[in-house]
Coordinates of C-alpha atoms and ligand atoms in Angstrom, one line a residue:
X236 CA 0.0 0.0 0.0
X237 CA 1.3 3.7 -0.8
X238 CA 2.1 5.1 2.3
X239 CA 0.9 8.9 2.9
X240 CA 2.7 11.4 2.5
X241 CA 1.7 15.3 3.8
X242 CA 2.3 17.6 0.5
X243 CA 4.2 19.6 2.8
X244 CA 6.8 17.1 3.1
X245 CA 6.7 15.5 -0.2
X246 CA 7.5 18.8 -1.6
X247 CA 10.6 19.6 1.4
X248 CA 13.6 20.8 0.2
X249 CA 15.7 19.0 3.6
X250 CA 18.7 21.3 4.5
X251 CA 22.0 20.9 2.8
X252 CA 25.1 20.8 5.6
X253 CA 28.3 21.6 4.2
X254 CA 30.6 18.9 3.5
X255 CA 32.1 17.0 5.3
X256 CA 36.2 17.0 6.0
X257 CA 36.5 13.1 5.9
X258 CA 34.4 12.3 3.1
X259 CA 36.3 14.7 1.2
X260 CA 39.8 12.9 1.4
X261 CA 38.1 9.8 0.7
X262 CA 36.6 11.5 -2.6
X263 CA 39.7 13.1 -3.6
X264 CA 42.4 10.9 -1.7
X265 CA 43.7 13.7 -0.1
X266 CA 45.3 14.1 3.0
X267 CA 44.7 17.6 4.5
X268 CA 41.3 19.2 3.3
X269 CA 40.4 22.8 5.2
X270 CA 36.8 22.8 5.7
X271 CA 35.6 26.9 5.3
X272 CA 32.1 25.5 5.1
X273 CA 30.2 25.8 8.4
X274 CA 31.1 28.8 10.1
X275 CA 32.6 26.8 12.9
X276 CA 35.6 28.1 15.6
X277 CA 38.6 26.9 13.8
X278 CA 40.5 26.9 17.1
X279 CA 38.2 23.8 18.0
X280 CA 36.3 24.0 21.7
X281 CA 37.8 26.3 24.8
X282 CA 40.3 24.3 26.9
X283 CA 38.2 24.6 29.7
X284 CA 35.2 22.8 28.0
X285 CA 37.0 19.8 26.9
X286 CA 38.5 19.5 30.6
X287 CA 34.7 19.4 32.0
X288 CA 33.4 17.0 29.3
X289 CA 36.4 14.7 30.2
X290 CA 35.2 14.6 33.7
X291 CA 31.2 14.6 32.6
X292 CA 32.2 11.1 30.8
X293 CA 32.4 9.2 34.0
X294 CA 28.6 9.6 34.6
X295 CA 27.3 9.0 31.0
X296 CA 25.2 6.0 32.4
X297 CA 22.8 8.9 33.6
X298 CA 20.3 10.7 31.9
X299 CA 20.7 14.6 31.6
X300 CA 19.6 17.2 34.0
X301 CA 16.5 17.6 32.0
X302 CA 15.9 21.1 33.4
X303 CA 19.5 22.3 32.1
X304 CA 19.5 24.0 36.0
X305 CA 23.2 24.9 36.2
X306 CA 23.6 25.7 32.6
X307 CA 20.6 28.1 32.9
X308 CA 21.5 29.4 35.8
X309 CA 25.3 30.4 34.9
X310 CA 23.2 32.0 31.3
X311 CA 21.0 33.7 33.6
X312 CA 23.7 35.4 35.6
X313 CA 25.9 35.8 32.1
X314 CA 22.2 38.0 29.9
X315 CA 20.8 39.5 33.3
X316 CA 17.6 37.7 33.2
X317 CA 15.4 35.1 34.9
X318 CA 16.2 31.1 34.4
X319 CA 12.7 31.1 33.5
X320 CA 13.4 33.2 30.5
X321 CA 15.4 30.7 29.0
X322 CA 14.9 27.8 26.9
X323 CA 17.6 25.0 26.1
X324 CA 18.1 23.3 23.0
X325 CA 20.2 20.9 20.6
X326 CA 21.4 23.2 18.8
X327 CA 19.5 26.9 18.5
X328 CA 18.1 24.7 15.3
X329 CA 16.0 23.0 17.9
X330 CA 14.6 26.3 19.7
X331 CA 13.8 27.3 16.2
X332 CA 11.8 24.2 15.6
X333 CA 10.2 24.3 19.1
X334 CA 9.2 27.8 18.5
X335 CA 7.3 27.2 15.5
X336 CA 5.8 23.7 16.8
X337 CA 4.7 25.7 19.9
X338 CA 3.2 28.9 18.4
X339 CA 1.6 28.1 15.0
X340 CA -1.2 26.1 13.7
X341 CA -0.5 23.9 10.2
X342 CA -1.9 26.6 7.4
X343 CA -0.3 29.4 9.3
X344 CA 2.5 31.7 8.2
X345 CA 5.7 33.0 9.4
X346 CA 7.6 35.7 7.3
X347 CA 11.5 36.1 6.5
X348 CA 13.4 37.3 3.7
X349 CA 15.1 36.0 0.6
X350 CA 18.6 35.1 1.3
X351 CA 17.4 34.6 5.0
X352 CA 19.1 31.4 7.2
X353 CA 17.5 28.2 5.5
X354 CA 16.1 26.5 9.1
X355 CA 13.3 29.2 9.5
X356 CA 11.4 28.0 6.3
X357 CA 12.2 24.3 6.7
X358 CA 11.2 24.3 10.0
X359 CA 8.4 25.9 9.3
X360 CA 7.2 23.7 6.0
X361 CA 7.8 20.9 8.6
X362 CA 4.7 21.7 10.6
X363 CA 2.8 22.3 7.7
X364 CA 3.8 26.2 8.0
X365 CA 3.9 28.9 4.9
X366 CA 6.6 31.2 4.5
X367 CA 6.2 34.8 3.4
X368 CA 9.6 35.8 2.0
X369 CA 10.4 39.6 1.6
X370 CA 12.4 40.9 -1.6
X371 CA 15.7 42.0 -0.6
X372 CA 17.8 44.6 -2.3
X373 CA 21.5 44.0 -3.9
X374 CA 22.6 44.3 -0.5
X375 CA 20.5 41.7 1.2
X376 CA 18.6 44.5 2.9
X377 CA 14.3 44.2 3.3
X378 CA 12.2 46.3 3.6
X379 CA 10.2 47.3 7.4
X380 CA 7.2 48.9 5.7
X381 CA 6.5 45.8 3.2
X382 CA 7.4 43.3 6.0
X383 CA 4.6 45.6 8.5
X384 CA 2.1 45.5 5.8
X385 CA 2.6 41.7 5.2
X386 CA 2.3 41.0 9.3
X387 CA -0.9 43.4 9.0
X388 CA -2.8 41.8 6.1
X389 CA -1.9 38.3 6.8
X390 CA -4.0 37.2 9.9
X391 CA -2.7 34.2 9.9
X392 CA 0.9 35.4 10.4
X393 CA 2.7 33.7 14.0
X394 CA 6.5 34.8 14.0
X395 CA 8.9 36.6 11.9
X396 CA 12.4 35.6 11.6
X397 CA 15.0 37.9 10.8
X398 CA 18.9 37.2 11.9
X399 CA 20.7 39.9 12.8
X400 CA 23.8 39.4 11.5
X401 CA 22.0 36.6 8.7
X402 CA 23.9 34.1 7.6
X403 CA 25.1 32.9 4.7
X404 CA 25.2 37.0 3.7
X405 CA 26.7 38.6 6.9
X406 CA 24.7 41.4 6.5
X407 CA 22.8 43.2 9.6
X408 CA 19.8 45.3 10.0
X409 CA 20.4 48.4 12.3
X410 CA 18.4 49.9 15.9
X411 CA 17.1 52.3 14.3
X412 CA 15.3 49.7 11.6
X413 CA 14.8 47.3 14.4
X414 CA 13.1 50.3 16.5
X415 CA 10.8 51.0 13.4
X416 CA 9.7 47.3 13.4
X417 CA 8.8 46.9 17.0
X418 CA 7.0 50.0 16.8
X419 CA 5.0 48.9 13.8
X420 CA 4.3 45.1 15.1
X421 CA 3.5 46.5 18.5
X422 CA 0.1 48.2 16.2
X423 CA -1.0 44.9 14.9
X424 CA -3.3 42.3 16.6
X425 CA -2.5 43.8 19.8
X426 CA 1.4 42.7 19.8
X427 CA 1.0 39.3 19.2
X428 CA 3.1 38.4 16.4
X429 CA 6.4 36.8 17.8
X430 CA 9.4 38.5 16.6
X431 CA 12.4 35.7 16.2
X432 CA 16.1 37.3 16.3
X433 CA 19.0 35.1 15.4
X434 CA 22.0 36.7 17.3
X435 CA 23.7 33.5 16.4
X436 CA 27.1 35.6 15.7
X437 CA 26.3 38.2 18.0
X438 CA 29.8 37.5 20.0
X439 CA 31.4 38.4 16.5
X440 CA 29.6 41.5 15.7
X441 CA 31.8 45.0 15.3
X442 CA 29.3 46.7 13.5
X443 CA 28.2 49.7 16.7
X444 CA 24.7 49.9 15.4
X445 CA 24.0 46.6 15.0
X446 CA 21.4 46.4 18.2
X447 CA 22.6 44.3 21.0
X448 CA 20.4 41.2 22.1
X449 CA 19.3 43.2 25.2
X450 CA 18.3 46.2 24.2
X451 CA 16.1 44.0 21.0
X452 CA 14.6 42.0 23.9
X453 CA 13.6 44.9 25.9
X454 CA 12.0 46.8 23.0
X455 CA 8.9 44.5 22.2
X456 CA 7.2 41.8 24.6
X457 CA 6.9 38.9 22.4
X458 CA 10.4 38.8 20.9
X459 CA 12.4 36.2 21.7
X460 CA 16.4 35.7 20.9
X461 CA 18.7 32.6 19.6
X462 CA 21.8 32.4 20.5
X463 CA 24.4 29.6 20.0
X464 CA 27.3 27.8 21.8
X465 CA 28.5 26.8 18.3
X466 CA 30.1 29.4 16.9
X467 CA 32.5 31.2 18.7
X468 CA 32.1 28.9 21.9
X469 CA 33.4 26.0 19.5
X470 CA 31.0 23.5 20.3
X471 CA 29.0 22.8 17.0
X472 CA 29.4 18.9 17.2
X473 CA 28.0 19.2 20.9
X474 CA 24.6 20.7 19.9
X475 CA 23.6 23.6 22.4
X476 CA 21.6 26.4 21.7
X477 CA 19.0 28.9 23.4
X478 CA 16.3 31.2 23.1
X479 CA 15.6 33.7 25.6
X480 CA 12.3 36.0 26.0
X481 CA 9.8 36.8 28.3
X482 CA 8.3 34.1 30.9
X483 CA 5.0 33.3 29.1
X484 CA 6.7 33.2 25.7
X485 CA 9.4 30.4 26.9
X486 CA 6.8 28.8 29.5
X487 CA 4.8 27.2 27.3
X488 CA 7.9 26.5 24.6
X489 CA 8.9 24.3 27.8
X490 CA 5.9 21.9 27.3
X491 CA 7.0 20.9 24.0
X492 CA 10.2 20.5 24.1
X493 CA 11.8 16.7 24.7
X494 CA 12.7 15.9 28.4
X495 CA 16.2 15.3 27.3
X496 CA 16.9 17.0 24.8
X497 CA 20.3 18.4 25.9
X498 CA 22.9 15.6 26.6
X499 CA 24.6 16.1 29.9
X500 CA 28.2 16.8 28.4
X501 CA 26.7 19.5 26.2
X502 CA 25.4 21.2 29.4
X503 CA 29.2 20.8 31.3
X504 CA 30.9 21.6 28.2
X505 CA 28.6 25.1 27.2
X506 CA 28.8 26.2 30.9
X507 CA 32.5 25.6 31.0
X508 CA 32.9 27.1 27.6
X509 CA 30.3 30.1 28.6
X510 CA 32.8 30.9 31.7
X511 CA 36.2 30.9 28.9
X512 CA 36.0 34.4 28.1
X513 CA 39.9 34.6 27.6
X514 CA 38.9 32.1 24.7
X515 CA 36.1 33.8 23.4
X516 CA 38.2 37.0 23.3
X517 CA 41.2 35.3 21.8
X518 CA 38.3 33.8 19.0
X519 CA 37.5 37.1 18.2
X520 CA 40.3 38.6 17.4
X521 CA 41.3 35.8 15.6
X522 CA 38.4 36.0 13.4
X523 CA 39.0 40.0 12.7
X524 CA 42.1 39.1 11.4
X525 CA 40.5 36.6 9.4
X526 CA 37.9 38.7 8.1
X527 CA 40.2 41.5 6.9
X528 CA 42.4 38.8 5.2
X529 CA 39.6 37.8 3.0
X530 CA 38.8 41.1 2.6
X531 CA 42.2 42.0 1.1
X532 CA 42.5 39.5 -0.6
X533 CA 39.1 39.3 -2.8
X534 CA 39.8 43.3 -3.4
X535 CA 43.0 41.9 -4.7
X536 CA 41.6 39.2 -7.0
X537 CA 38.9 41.6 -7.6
X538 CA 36.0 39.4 -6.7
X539 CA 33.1 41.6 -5.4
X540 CA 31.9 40.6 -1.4
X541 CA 29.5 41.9 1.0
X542 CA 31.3 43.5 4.5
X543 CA 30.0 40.7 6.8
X544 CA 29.5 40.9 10.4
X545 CA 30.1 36.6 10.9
X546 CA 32.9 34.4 11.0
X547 CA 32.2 34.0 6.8
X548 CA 32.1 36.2 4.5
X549 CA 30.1 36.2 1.1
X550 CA 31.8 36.2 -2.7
X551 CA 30.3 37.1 -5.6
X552 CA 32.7 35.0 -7.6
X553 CA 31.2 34.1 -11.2
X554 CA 31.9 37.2 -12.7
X555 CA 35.6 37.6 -11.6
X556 CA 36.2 34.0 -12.1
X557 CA 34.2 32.9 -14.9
X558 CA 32.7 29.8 -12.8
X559 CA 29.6 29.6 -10.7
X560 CA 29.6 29.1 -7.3
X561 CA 29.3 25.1 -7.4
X562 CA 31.9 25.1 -9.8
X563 CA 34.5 27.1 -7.9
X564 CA 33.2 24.9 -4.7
X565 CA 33.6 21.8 -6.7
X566 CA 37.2 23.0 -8.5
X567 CA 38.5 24.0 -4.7
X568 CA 37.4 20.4 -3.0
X569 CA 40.0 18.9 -5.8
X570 CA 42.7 21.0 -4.4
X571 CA 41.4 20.0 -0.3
X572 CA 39.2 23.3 0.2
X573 CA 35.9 22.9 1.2
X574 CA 34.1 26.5 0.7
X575 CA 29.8 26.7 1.0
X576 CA 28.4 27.6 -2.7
X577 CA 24.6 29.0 -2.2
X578 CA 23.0 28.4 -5.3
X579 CA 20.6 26.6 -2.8
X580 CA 19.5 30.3 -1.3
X581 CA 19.0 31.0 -4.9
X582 CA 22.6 33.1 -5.7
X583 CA 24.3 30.7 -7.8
X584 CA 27.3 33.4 -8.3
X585 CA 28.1 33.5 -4.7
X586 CA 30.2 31.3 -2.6
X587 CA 30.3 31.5 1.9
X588 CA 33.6 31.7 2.6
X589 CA 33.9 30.5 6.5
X590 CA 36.8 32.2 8.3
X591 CA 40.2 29.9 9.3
X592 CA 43.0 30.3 11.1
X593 CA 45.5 32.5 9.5
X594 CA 47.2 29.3 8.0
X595 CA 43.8 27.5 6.8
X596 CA 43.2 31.2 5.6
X597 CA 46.4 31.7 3.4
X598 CA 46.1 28.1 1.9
X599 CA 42.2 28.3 1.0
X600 CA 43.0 31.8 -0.5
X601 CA 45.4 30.2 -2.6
X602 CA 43.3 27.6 -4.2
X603 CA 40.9 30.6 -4.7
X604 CA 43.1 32.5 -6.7
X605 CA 44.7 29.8 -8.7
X606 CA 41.3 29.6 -10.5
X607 CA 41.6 33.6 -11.7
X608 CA 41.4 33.5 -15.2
X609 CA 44.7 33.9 -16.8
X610 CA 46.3 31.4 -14.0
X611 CA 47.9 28.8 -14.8
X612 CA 46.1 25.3 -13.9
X613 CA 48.7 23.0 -11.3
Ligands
PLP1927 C1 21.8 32.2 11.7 C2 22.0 30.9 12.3 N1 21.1 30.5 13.2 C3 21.1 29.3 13.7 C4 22.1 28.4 13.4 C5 22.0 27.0 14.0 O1 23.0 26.8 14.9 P1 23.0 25.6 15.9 O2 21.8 24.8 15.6 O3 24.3 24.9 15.6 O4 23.0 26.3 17.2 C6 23.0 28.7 12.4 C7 24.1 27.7 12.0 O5 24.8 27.9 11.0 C8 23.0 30.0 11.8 O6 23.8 30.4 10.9

């Protein structure tokens, strides 16, 4: 018998990872491949959270805290809010996921934009969700008035997510654009709407009017905010993420979410890593270095790219190189680079370059500019 399958799902476009380092030597029989690809901490985890998973090992035979207690309590100290405001989860993807599966009906809507991190719209077509999508500008910026008029016409609209900065384009939104939003949403159907910031690179942001998580959380009731332990906290294989907002927002998020969602050496090794600042300080810097590296060096090669307030920056390549994206990703894995093409966002031209260490950095740039027309193959 033909089992039955929701249109919603047939039709699912899952999420593409990048690739991965190992099956990439296999592939290519290569020995070293630099993976650029996922925006992770190319110094690997803090010190002082591999010390405390070590040591969380010996009780493995147990489940979890389920509550995440000490984890939320050392976030609670860290943002200045309530344990109550917080929700854990494996991975912010999770808290994304919970959000939506908490907050909308199948048949309702969410809006983003185009160009906007993939997980809000899969997550949402997951629960049988419809995403509004905003036209963005060449610079990947939307527009408040069309998204206000979209939130006002569309009853059935239950959360917008914007990132702030967004991956895969690194671009931000500023306070004064956020402060314009909140004032329009708080107008329409009485505040209800939930507004979903991504501060997933927030610990990486220079930009100064790029509103801080705070200040976005204080400004409208029903906003709640991701953040991420695996980015700059180096802990992407661990799976920790969380949203805070207010009580009522978060309280009933608690009810669906898993008992045990959270392993119990993810919640040693994020409040280990959470308490590394000399880390965290020394992964930023390293990453500003980074980021003004690539920066050079595309202006060198003269590929076009968008300032980006990440670990990753975004090149238009086709033009300068003559390739698409996927080709220049698929010429690159030959040589042991694994860059991110997006043709899956729908910008074939561009490829997310994640940043490395300065080494990684010089040898990926390498490969990069050995495909400039005019080069000579090796
Ligand atoms: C904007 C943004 N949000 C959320 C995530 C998900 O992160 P995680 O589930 O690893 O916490 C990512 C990962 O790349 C991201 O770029």
């Amino acid at each position: 018998m033909m089992i039955q399958v929701p249109e919603y799902i047939r039709s699912l476009v899952p999420y593409l990872p990048g690739k991965p380092i190992e099956e990439t030597q296999r592939e290519f029989r290569l020995k070293r491949v630099i993976k650029l690809a996922s925006n992770e901490n190319p110094l690997g985890p803090s010190p002082k959270a591999k010390l405390a998973i070590k040591k969380a090992i010996q009780s493995l035979h147990r489940y979890p805290d389920g509550s995440g207690f000490h984890l939320k309590q050392a976030l609670a100290f860290h943002l200045g809010v309530q344990s109550s405001q917080i929700i854990l989860g494996n991975g912010s993807n999770e808290v994304i996921d919970i959000l939506v599966r908490t907050y909308c009906l199948p048949g309702d809507a969410v809006i983003t934009h185009r160009g906007a991190f993939q997980c809000y719209k899969i997550c949402s077509q997951i629960h049988g969700v419809n995403t509004i999508e905003l036209e963005v500008d060449q610079n990947f910026q939307w527009n408040v008035d069309e998204l206000l008029f979209h939130a006002q016409t569309h009853e059935d609209v239950k959360i917008i997510f914007l990132a702030n900065p967004n991956n895969p384009t690194g671009t931000y939104f500023s306070a004064s654009v956020l402060n314009q939003l909140t004032e329009g949403l708080s107008r329409i159907r009485g505040g209800s709407i939930i507004l979903a910031l991504d501060y997933a690179y927030w610990e990486y942001v220079r930009a100064k009017d790029l509103p801080d998580p705070a200040k976005a959380l204080s400004l409208y009731p029903n906003t709640i905010i991701f953040r991420t332990f695996s980015k700059i906290y180096g802990l992407a294989g661990l799976r920790v993420g969380y949203g805070v907002a207010s009580q009522e927002v978060i309280f009933n998020m608690e009810k669906v979410r898993q008992p045990f969602n959270v392993s119990s050496v993810a919640l040693v090794g994020a409040e280990a890593s959470l308490r590394d600042t000399t880390f965290v300080k020394k992964s930023r810097l390293l990453n500003a270095t980074g980021l003004k590296f690539w920066e050079k060096t595309l202006t060198r090669l003269g590929i076009p790219f968008w300032p980006s307030q990440g670990n990753f920056i975004l090149a238009d390549v086709a033009k300068a190189i003559g390739r698409s994206g996927p080709e220049v990703f698929h010429e690159c894995l030959k040589k042991g680079v694994i860059f991110r093409p997006i043709a899956n966002y729908g910008y074939p031209d561009a490829l997310r370059i994640s940043v490395g260490t300065n080494e990684e950095n010089l040898i990926a740039a390498k490969a990069l500019s050995g495909l400039m027309p005019g080069r000579k193959k090796r």
